[in-house]
Coordinates of C-alpha atoms and ligand atoms in Angstrom, one line a residue:
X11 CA -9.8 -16.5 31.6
X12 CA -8.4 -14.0 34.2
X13 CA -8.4 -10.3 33.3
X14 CA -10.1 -7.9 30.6
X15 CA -11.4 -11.0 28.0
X16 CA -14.7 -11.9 29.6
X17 CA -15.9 -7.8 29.3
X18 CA -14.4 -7.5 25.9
X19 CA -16.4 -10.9 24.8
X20 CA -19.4 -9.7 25.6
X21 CA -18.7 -6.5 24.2
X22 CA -17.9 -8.5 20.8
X23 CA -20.9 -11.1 21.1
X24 CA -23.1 -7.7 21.9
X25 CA -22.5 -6.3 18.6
X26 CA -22.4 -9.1 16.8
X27 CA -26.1 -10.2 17.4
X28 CA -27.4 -6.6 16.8
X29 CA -26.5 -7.4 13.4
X30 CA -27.6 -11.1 13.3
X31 CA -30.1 -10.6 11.2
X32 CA -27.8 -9.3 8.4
X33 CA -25.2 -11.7 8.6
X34 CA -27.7 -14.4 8.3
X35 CA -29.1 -12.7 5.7
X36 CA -25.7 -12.4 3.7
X37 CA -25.2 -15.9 4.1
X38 CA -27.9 -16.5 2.2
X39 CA -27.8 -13.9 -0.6
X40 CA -23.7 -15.0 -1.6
X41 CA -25.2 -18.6 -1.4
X42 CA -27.8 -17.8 -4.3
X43 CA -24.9 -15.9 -6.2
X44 CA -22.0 -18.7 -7.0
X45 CA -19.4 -17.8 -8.8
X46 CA -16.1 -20.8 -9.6
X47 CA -12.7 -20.7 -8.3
X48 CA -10.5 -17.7 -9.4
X49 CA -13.5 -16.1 -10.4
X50 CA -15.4 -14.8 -7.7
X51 CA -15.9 -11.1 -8.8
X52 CA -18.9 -10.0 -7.0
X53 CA -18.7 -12.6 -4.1
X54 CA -16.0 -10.5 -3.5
X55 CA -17.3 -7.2 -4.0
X56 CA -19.9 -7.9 -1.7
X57 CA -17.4 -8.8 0.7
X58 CA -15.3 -6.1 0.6
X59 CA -18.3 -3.7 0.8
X60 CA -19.3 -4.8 3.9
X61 CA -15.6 -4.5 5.2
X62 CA -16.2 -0.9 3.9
X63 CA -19.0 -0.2 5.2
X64 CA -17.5 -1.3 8.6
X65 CA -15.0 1.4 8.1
X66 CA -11.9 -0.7 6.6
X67 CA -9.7 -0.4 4.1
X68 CA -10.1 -3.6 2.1
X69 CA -7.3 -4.7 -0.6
X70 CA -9.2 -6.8 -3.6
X71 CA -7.7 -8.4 -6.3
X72 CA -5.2 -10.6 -4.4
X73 CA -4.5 -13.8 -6.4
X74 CA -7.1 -12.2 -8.7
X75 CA -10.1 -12.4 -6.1
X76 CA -9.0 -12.2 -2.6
X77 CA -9.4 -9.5 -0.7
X78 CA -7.6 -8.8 3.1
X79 CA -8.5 -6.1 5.8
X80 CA -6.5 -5.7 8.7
X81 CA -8.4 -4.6 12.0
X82 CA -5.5 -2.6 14.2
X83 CA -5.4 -3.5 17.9
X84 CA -4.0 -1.0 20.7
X85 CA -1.2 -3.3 20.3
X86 CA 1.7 -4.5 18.4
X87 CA 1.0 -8.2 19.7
X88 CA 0.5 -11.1 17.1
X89 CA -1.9 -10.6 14.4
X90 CA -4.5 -13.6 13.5
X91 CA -6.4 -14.3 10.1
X92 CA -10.1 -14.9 10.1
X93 CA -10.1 -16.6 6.5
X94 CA -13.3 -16.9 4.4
X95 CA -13.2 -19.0 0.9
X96 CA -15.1 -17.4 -1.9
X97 CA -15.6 -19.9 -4.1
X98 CA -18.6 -22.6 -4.9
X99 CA -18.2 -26.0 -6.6
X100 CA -18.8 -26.9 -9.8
X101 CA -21.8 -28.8 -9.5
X102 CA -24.3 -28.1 -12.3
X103 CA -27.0 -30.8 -11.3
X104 CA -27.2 -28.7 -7.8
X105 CA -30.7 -26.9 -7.7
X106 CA -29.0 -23.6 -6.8
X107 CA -26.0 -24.2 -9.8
X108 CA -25.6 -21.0 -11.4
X109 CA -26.8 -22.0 -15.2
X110 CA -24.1 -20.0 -16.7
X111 CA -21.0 -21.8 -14.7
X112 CA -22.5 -24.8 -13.1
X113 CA -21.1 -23.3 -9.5
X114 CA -23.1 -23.9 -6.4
X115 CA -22.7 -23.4 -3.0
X116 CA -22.4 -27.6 -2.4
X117 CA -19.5 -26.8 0.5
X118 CA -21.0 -23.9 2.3
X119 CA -18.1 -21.3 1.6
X120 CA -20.6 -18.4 1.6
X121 CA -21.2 -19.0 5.2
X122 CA -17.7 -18.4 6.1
X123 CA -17.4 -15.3 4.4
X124 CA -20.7 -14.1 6.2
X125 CA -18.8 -15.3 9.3
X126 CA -16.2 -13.7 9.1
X127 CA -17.8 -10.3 8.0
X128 CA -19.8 -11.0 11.0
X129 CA -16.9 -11.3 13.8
X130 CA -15.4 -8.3 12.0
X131 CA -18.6 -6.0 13.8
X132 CA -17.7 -7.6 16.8
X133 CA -14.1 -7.6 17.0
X134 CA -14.0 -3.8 15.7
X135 CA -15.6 -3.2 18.9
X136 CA -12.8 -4.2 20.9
X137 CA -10.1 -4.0 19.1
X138 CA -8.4 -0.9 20.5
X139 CA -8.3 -2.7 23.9
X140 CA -6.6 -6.0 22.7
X141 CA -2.7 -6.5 22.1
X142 CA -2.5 -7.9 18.6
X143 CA -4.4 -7.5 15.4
X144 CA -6.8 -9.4 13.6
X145 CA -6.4 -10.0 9.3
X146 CA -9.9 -10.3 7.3
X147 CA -8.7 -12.5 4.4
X148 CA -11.3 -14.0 1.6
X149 CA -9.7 -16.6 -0.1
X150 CA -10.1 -17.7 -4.2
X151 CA -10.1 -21.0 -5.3
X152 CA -10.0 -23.4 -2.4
X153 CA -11.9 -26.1 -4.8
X154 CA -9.5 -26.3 -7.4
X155 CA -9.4 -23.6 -9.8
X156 CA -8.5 -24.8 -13.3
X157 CA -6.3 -27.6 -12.6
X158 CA -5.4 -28.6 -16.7
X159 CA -4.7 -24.8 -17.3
X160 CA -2.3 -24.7 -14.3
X161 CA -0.6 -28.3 -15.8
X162 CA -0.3 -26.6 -18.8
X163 CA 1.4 -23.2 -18.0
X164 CA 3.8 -25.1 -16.1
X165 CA 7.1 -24.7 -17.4
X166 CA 5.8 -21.5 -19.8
X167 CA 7.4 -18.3 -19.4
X168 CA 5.8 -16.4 -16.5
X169 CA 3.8 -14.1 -18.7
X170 CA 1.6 -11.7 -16.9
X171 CA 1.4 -11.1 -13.6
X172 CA -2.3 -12.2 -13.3
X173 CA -0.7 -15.8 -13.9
X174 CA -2.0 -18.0 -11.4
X175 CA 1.0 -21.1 -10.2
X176 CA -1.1 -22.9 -8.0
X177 CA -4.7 -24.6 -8.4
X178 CA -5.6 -23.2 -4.7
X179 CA -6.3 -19.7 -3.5
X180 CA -4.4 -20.0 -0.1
X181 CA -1.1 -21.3 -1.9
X182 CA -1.8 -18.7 -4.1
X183 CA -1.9 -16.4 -1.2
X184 CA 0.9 -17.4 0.5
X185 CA 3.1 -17.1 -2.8
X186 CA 2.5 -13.4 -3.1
X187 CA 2.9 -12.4 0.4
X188 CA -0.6 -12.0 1.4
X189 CA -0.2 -13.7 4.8
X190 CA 3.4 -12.6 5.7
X191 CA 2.1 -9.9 8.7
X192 CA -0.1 -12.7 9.7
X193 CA 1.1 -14.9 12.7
X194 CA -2.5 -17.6 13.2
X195 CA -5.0 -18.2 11.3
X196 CA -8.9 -19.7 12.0
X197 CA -11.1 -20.8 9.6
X198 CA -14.8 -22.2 10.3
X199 CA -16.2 -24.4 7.8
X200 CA -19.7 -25.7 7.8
X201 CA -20.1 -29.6 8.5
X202 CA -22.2 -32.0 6.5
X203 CA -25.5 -32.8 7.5
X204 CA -26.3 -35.3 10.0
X205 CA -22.8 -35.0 11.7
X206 CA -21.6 -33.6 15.1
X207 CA -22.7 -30.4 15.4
X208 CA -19.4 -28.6 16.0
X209 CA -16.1 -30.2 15.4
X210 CA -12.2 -29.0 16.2
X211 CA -8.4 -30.7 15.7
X212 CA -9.6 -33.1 12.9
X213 CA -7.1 -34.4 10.5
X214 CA -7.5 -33.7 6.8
X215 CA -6.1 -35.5 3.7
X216 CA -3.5 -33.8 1.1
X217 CA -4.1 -34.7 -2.2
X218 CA -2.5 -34.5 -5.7
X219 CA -4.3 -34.3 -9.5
X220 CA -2.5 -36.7 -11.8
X221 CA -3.2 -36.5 -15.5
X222 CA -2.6 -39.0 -18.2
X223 CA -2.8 -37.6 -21.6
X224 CA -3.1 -40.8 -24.1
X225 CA -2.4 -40.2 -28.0
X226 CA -3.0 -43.2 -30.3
X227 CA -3.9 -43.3 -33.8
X228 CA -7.5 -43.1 -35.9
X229 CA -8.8 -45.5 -37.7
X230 CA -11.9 -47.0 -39.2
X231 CA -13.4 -48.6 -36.5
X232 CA -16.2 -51.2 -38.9
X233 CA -13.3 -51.5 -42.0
X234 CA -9.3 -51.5 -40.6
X235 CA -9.5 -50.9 -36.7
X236 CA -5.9 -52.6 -36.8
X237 CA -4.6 -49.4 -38.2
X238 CA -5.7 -47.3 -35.2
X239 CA -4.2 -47.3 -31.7
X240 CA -7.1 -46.6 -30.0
X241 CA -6.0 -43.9 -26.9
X242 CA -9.6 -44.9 -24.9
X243 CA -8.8 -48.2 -24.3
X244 CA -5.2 -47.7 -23.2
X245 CA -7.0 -44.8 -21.1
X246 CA -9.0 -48.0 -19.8
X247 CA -6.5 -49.9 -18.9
X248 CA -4.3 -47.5 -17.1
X249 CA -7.8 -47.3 -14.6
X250 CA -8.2 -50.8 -14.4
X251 CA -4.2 -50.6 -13.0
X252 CA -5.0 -48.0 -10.8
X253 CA -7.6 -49.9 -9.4
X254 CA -5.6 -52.6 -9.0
X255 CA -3.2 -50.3 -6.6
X256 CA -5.8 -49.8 -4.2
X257 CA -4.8 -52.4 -1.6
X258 CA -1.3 -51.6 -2.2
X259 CA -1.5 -48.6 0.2
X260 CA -0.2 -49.1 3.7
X261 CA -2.9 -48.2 6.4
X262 CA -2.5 -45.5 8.2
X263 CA -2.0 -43.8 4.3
X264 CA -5.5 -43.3 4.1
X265 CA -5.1 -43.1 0.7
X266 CA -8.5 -42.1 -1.8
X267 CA -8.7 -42.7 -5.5
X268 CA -11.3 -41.4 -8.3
X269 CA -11.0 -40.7 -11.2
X270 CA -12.3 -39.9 -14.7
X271 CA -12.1 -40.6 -18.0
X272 CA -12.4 -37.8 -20.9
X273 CA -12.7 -39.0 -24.4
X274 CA -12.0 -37.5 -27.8
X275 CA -14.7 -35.4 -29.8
X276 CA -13.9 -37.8 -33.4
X277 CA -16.8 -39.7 -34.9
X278 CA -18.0 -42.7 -32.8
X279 CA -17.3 -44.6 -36.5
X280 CA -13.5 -44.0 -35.9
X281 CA -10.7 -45.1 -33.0
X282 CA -10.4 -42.8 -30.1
X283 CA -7.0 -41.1 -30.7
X284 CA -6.9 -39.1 -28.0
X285 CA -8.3 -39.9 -24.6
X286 CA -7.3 -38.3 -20.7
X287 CA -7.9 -40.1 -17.3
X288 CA -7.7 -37.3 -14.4
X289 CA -6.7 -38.8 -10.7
X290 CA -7.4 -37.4 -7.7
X291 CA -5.2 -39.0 -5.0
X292 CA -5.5 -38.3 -1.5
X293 CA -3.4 -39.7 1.9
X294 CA -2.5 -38.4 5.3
X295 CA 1.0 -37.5 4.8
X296 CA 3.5 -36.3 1.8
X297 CA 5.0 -38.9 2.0
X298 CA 2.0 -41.2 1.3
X299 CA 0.8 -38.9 -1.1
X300 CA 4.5 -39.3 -2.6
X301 CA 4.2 -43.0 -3.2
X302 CA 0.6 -43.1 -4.2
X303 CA 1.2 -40.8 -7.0
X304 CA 3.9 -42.5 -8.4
X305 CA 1.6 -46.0 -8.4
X306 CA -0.6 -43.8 -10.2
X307 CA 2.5 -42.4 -13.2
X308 CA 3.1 -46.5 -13.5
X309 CA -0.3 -47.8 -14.4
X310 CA -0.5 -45.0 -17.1
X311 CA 2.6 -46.3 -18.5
X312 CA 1.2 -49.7 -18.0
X313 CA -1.7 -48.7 -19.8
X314 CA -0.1 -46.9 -22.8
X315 CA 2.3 -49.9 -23.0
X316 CA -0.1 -52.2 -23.7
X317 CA -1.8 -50.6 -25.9
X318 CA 1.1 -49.3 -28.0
X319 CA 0.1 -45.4 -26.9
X320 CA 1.9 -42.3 -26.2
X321 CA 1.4 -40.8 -22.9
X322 CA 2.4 -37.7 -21.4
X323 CA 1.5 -37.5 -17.1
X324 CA 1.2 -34.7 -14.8
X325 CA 1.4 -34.4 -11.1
X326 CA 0.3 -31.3 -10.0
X327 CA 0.0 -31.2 -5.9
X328 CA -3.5 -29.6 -5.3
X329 CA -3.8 -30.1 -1.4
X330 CA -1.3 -30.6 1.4
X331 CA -2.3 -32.4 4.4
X332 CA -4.2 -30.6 7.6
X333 CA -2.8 -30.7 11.0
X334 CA -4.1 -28.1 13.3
X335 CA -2.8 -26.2 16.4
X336 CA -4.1 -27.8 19.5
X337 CA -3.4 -25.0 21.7
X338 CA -5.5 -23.4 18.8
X339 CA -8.3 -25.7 18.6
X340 CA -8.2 -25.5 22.9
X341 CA -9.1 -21.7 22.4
X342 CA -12.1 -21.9 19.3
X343 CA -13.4 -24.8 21.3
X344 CA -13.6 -22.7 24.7
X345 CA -15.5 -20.0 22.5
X346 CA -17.8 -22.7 20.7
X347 CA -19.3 -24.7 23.7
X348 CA -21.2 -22.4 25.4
X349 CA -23.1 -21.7 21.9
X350 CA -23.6 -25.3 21.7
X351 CA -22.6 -27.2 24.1
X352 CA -19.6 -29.4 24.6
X353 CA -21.4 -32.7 24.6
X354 CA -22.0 -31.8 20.9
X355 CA -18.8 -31.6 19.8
X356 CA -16.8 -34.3 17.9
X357 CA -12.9 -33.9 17.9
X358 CA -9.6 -35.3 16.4
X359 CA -11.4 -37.4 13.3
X360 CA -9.4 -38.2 10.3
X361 CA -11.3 -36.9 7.0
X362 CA -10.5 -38.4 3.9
X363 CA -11.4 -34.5 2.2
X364 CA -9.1 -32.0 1.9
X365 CA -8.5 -28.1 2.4
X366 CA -6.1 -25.3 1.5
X367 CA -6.1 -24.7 5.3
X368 CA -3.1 -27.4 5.5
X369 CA -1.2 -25.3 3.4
X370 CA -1.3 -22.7 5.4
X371 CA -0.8 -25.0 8.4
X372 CA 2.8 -25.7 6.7
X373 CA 3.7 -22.3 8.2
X374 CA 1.9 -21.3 10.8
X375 CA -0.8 -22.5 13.7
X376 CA -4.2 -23.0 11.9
X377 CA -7.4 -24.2 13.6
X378 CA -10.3 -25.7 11.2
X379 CA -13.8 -26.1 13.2
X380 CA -16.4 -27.1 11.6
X381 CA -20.2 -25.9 12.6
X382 CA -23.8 -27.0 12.3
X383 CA -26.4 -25.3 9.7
X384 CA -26.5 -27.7 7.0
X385 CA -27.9 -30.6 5.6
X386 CA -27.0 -33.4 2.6
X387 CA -23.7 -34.6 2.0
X388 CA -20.6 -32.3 0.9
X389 CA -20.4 -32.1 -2.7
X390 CA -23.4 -33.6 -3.2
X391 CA -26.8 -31.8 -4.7
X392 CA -28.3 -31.9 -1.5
X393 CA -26.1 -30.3 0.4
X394 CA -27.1 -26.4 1.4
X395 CA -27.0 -24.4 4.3
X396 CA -31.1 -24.6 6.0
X397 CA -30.0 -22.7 9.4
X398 CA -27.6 -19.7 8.5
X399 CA -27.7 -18.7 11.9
X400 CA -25.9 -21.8 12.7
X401 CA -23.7 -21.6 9.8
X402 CA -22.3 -17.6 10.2
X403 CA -23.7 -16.3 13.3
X404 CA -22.8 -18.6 15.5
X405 CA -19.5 -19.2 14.0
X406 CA -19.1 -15.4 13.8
X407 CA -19.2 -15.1 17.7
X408 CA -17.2 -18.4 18.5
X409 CA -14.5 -16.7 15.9
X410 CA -14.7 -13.3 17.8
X411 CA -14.5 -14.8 20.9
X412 CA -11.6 -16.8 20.2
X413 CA -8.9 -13.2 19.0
X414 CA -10.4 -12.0 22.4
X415 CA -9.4 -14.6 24.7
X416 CA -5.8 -14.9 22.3
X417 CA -5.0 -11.4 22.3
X418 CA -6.5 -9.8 25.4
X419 CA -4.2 -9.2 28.9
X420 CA -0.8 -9.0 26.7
X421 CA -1.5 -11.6 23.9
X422 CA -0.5 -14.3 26.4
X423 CA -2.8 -17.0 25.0
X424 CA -1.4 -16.3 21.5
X425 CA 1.8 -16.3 22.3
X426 CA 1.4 -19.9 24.1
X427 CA 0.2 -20.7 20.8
X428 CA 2.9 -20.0 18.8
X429 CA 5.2 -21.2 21.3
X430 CA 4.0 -24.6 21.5
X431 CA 2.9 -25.0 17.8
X432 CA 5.9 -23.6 15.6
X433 CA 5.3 -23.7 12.3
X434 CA 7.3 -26.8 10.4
X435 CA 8.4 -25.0 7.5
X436 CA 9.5 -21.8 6.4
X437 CA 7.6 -20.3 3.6
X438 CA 10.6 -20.8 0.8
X439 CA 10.8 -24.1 2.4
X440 CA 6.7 -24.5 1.8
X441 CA 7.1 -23.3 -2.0
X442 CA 9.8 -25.7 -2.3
X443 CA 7.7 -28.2 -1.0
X444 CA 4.9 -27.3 -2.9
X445 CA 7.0 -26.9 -6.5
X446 CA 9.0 -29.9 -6.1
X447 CA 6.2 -32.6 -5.7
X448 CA 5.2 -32.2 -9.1
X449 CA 6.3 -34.2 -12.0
X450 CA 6.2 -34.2 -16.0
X451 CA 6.6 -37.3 -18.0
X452 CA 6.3 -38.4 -21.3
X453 CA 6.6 -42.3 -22.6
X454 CA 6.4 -42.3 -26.4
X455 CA 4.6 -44.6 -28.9
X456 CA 5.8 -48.6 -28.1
Ligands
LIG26 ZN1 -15.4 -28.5 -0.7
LIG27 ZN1 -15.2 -26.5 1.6

């Protein structure tokens, strides 16, 4: 880079590492304090304290959690996001699960938050010298919030205006306006352990919930089980046909299945009337997704068919796919190799997992790393962050580094950006999207 950015980096990096130490050791405090999806009180207190502190003027309460800052640049040049997700998994067997919620930190979201707090010192800094702004967003709710009260509401009158429509925070977002004055947006995620120690430009599944809802009949299950219809089994059934879809799926879909079955609370002595198999679906494209889903609406059919059930089915979409920006991923990978080198740096993977990042990627360049500081598997009980300084500091400076090199000398680097990656949709074109890829059907009793 030619011009001002190399003096304003260091500036950035300078004051970042005088506070190392504290954003290391907030990574670690919002880690032992979990809170679920749509809930995240004091993760975001904490958060927004900080942003205080700094000498901003955080806004909470955004899709009920979220909180945004905005960081003024001598300026009026683009303005990018550093997003942070506030939210843990539910995970209760995770030896840091809260015992009260079953949350834990299994995906490393608290390091992001400490990350972005941290490039926050650094870029206030510099700011006054750069031609854009920077946004401090902490997102709700990017591991599902409360996907069967969302199904549910669907369709009610709006009600309050606490009402959440969609089961992820940065959809959320996005529907209420929170990222209109924002052009870009970065987000760096931890990776899992055991994988490349810094990763850019990788591909991410969408992903929808479906939800069969079976409704049979009781009975007594020793004396006249003929009377009952029993809802498990057709539940049963329906997964044994969803299984069978599996090598229905064209490659390059990348389609994922799992599932679950829910039973009834009636007395074992009696048939199951009631019984609900959730789906998780995953693939690379909408379109995938598209088809997948509706494999998944016939075998419930099939499966309340056969048994002589009623079923009622949901689609809700939870995810859409990720593409990022490579013009993007150019500038966070020209930040993150001299931390870590280059050699250690995987890029352009598929991932079968998904993120609310590919919403936002519907309407605007996004760029997803992913950074070292981890070990165990995502989602898994093993997984925590061992090396926070790996996990927010580092990503902290990389994340500075990057709004420098974008905005210095005129914003010409983000304005490449945008240039090159235009967004593909328009955001009543997203919420169309979004809105019209769910479905509700019912097939009654045979
Ligand atoms: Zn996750
Ligand atoms: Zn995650």
């Amino acid at each position: 880079m030619s011009g001002t950015a190399p003096r304003l980096k260091a500036a950035a990096h300078a004051a970042v590492e005088r506070r190392a130490e504290e954003i290391a050791a907030l990574s670690d405090e919002l880690m032992r304090r979990p809170e679920p999806g749509y809930a995240e009180h004091a993760t975001a207190e904490r958060f927004a304290a900080w942003l205080t502190e700094a000498g901003l003027q955080p806004r909470t309460g955004l899709a009920r959690t979220g909180v945004k800052a905005v960081l003024p640049g001598g300026g009026a040049g683009p303005r990018v996001a550093l997003v942070g997700e506030l939210d843990a998994l539910t995970l209760p067997e995770h030896p840091l699960a809260d015992p009260a919620t079953g949350a834990a930190h299994a995906c490393g979201h608290h390091a992001q938050l400490a990350a972005v707090a941290g490039a926050a010192i650094g870029l206030g800094e510099v700011m006054a010298e750069l031609d854009g702004s920077a946004a401090l967003i902490a997102a709700p709710a990017e591991e599902l919030g409360d996907v069967d009260g969302i199904m549910d509401a669907a369709g009610a009158p709006a009600g309050g205006s606490d009402r959440v429509e969609f089961p992820v925070g940065k959809a959320e977002l996005l529907r209420l306006g929170a990222f209109d004055d924002v052009d870009m947006a970065l987000l760096a995620h931890t990776g899992r352990g055991g994988g490349p120690r810094f990763s850019v430009g990788d591909t991410l599944n969408g992903s929808c919930v479906v939800r069969a809802r079976f409704t049979g009949r009781s009975a007594h299950a020793g004396s006249s089980p003929w009377l009952g219809v029993n809802a498990l089994k057709a539940a049963t059934v329906a997964a044994h046909a969803v299984d069978a879809q599996r090598e229905t799926f064209p490659d390059g879909d990348d389609v994922r299945l799992n599932y679950r079955i829910t039973g009834d609370a009636g007395a074992l002595g009696s048939v199951p009337a009631s019984a609900v198999l959730h789906t998780m679906v995953r693939a690379r494209t909408v379109e995938g997704l598209e088809r997948a889903a509706e494999a998944l609406t016939r075998a419930a059919r099939a499966g309340a068919l056969a048994l002589g059930a009623r079923v009622e089915t949901d689609t809700l979409l939870a995810y859409l796919p990720l593409t990022s920006a490579p013009g993007l991923d150019d500038v966070v990978a020209r930040n993150a190799h001299p931390l870590m080198g280059a050699e250690a740096t995987a890029r352009g993977r598929h991932l079968g997992a998904c993120t609310d990042m590919g919403d936002l990627a519907h309407v605007m360049p996004v760029s997803h790393p992913y950074s070292g500081g981890a070990e165990g598997d995502h989602h898994s009980t093993g997984y925590r962050i061992v090396d926070h300084r790996a996990a927010a500091v580092e990503p902290a400076l990389y994340l500075a580094g990057a709004v420098v090199d974008l905005l210095a000398d005129g914003a010409r680097e983000a304005r490449r950006v945008l240039h090159a990656s235009p967004p593909p949709l328009s955001l009543p074109q997203y919420l169309a999207l979004r809105r019209g890829m769910n479905r509700h059907e019912i097939q009654e009793e045979a």
